[in-house]
Short mmCIF file of C-alpha atoms in Angstrom, two decimals:
data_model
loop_
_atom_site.label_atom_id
_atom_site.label_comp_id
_atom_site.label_asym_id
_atom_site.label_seq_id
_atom_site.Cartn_x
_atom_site.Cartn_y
_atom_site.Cartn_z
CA UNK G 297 0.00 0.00 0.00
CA UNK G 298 1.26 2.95 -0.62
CA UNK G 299 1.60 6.26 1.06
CA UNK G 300 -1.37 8.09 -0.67
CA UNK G 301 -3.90 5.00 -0.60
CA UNK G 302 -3.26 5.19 3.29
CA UNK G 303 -3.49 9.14 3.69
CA UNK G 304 -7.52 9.09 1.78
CA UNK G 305 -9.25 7.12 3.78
CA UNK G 306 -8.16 8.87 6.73
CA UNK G 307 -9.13 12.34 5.07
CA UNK G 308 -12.47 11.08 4.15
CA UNK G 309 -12.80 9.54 7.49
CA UNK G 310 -12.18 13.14 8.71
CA UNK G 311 -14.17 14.73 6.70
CA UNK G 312 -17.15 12.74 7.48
CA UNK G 313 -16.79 13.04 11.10
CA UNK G 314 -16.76 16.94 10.23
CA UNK G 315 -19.71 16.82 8.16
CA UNK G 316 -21.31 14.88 11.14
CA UNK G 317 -20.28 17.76 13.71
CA UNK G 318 -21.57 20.09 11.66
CA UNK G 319 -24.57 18.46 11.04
CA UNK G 320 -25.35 18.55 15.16
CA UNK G 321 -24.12 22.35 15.42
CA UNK G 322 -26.67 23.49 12.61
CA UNK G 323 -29.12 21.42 14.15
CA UNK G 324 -28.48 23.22 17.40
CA UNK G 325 -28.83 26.51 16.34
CA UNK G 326 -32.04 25.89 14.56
CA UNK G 327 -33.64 24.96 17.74
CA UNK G 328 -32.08 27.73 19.57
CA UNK G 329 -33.51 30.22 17.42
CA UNK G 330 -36.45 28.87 16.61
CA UNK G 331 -37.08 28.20 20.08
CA UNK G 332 -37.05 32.21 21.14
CA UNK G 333 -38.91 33.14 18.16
CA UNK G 334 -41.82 30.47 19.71
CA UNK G 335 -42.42 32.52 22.49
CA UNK G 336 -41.40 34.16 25.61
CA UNK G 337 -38.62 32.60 27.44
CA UNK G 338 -38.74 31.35 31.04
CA UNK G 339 -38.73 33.58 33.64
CA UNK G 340 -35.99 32.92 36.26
CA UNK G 341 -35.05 29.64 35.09
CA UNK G 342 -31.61 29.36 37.58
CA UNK G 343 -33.73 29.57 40.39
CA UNK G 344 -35.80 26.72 39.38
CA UNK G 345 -34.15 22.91 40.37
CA UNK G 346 -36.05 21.33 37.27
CA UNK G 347 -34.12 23.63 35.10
CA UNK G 348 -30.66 22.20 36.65
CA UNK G 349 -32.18 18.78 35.95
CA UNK G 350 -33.01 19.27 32.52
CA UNK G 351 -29.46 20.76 31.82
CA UNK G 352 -27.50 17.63 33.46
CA UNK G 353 -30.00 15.33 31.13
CA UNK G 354 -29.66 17.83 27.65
CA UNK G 355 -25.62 18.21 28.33
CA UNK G 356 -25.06 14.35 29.06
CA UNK G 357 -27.08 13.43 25.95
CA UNK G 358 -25.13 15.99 24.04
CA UNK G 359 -21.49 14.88 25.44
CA UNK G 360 -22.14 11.73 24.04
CA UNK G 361 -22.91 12.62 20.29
CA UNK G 362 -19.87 14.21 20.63
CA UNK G 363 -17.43 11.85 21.41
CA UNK G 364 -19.30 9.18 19.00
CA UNK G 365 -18.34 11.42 16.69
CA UNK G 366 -15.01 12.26 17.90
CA UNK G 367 -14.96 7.90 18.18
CA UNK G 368 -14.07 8.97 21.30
CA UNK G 369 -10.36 10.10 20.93
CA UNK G 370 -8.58 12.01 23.30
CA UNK G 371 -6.56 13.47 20.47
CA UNK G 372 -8.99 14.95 18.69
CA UNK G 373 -11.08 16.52 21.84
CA UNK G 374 -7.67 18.02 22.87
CA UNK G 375 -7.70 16.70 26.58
CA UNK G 376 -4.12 17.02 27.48
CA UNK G 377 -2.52 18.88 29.50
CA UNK G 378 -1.39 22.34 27.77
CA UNK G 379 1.87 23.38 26.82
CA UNK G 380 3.95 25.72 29.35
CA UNK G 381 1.43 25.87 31.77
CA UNK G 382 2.66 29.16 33.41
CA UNK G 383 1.86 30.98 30.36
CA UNK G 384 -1.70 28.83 30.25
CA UNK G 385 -2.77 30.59 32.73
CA UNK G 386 -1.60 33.72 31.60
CA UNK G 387 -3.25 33.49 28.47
CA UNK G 388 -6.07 32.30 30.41
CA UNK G 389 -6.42 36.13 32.66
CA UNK G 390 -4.99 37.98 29.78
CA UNK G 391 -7.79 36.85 27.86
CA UNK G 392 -10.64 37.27 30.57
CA UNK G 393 -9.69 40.49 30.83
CA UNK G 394 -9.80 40.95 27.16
CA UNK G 395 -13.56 39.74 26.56
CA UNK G 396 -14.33 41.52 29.76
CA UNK G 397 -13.17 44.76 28.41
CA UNK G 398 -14.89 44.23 24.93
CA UNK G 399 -18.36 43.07 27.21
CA UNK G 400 -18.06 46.01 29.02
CA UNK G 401 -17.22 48.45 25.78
CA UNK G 402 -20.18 47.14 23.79
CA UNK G 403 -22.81 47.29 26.51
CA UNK G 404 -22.27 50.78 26.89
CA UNK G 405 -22.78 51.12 22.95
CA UNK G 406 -25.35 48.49 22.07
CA UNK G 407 -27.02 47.89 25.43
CA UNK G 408 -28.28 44.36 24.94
CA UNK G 409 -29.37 44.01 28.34
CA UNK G 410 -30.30 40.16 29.99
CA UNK G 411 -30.93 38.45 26.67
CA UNK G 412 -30.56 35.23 27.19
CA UNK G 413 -32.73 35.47 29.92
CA UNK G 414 -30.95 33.23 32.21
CA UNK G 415 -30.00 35.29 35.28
CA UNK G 416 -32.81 36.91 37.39
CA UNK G 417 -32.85 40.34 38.00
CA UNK G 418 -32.60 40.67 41.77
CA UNK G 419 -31.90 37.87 44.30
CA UNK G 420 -34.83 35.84 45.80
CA UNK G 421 -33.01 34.08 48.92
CA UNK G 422 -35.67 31.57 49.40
CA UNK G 423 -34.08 30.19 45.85
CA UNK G 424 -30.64 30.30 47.32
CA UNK G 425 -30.02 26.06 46.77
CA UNK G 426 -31.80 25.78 43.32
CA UNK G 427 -29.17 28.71 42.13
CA UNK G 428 -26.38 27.52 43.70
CA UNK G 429 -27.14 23.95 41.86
CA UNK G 430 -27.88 25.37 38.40
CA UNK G 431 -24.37 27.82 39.00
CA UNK G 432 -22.61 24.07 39.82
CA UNK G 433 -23.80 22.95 36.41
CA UNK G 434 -23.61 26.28 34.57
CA UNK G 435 -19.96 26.86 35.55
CA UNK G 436 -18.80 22.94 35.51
CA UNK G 437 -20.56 20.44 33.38
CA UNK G 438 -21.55 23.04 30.64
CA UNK G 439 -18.49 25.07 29.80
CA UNK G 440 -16.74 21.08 29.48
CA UNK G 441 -19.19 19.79 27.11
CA UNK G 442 -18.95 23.01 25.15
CA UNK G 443 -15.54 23.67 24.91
CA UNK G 444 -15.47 20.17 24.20
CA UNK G 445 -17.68 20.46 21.26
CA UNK G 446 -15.97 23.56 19.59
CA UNK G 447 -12.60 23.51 20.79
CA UNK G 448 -12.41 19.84 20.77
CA UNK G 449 -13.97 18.04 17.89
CA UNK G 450 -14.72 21.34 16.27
CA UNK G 451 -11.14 22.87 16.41
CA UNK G 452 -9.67 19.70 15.75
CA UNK G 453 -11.68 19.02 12.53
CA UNK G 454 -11.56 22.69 11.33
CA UNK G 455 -7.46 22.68 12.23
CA UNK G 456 -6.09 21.38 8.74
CA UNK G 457 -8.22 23.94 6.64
CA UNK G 458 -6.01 26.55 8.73
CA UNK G 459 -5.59 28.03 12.00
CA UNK G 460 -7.77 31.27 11.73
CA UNK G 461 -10.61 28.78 10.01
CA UNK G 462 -10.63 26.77 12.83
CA UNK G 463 -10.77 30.00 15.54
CA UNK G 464 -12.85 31.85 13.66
CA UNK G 465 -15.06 28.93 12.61
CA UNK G 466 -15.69 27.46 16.05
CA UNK G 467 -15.96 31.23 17.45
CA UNK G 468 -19.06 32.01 14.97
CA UNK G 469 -20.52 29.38 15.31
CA UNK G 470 -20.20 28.81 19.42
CA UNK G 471 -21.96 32.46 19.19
CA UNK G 472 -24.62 31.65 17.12
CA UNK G 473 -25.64 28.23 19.20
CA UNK G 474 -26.93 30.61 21.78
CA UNK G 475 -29.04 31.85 19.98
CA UNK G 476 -28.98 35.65 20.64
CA UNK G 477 -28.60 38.55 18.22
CA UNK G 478 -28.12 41.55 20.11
CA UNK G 479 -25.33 39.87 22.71
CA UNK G 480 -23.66 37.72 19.33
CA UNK G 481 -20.77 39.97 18.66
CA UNK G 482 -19.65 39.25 22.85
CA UNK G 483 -20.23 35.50 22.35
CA UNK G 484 -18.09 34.97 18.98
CA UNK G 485 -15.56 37.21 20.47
CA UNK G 486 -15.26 35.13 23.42
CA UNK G 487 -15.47 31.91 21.34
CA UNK G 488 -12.73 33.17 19.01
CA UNK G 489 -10.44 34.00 22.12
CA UNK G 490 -11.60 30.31 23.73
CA UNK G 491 -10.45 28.94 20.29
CA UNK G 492 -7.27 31.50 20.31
CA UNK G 493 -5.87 30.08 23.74
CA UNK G 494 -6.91 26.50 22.56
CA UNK G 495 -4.28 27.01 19.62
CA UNK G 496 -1.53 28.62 21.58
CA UNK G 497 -1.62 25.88 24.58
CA UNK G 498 -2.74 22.83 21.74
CA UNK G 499 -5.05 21.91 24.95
CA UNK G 500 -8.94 22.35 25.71
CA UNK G 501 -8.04 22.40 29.23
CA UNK G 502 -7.37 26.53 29.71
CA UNK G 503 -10.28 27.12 27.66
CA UNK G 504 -12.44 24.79 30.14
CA UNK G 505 -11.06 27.18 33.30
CA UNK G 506 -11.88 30.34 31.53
CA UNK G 507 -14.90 29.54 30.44
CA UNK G 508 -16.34 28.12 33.88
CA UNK G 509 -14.97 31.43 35.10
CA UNK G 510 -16.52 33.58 32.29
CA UNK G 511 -19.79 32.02 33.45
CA UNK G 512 -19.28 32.11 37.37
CA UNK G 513 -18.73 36.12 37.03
CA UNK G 514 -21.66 36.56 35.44
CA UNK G 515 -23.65 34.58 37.64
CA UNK G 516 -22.08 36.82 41.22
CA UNK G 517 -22.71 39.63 39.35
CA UNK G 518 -26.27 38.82 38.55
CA UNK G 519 -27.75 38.85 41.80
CA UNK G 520 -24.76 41.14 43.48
CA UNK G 521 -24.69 44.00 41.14
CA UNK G 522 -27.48 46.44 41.01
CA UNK G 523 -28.52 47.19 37.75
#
């Protein structure tokens, strides 16, 4: 056999698998859109303990198409430990910082306000547990399946078509799975710097950390800072 006749089935192999990923992100999308042009989204969901249920059951059920489609390889979810792990984490606050200041410098111009509807606007103690529960999943299990998704498979898959594909790629489209309009341009710039770190550290790890913490600042903030 020689070295060509071994190279094509891997590449269609590849391909397949990233016709198959995207196949799952489109299909994503659709029903995030489609489910907030139904109708009015619900109110206070992160104080409510079926909502924490429901994500656990929707993220597990998602984790696994993934890595069916990733047939499960370490490699190409990028679960290793990064490369110089002092600047990991500096990359890691540099770019916090960096999305923060961008969050913070289009708010003041575009004023989304609470689109996604997911944080309440003022803190009902008598909820205390069912928040802290839905925060547990919010800033753990989620930001691992989905950095998982699009700077695992995703990047991974994207990689060989070149490096600014693959951020830029995974950044859109991580942006447009939420399914917002006003609050896109703050998504796909975090996504692109998720998918920025993921290429500089060739791990999904940092991305994992920031992301959590992305999410766990926005929950304090929610229900600490008056509005």
């Amino acid at each position: 056999m020689n070295e060509r006749s071994a190279i094509e089935p891997h590449r269609r192999d590849e391909r397949r698998r990233l016709a198959l990923w995207f196949a799952l992100i489109a299909f994503f999308i659709a029903v995030q859109y489609a489910g907030r042009s139904a109708g009015t989204p619900e109110t206070d969901p992160l104080y409510k303990w079926s909502f924490a249920v429901g994500s656990v059951i929707q993220e597990a059920i998602f984790l696994l198409i993934v890595l069916a489609i990733a047939g499960f390889s370490i490699e190409r979810l990028g679960l290793r430990p990064p490369k110089l792990k002092w600047r990991a984490v500096g990359l890691v606050v540099g770019g916090f910082f960096a999305v923060q200041i961008f969050e913070f410098a289009y708010i003041a111009i575009a004023h989304p306000g609470n689109e996604q509807g997911l944080t309440p606007d003022k803190w009902q103690p008598s909820h205390a547990a069912a928040y802290v529960a839905n925060g547990v999943v919010v800033c753990t299990l989620v930001p691992f399946v989905e950095e998982l998704t699009f700077r695992g498979l995703g990047f991974s898959l994207l990689r060989p078509y070149g490096k600014w594909v693959a951020i830029l790629g995974t950044g859109l489209l991580f942006g447009l799975s939420h399914g917002l309009l006003l609050s896109l341009p703050i998504i796909v710039i975090f996504g692109c710097v998720l998918a920025w770190i993921r290429e500089r550290t060739d791990s999904v790890v940092p991305g994992m950390f920031l992301h959590g913490t992305f999410n766990l600042v926005a929950l304090v903030a929610a229900v600490t800072v008056h509005r």
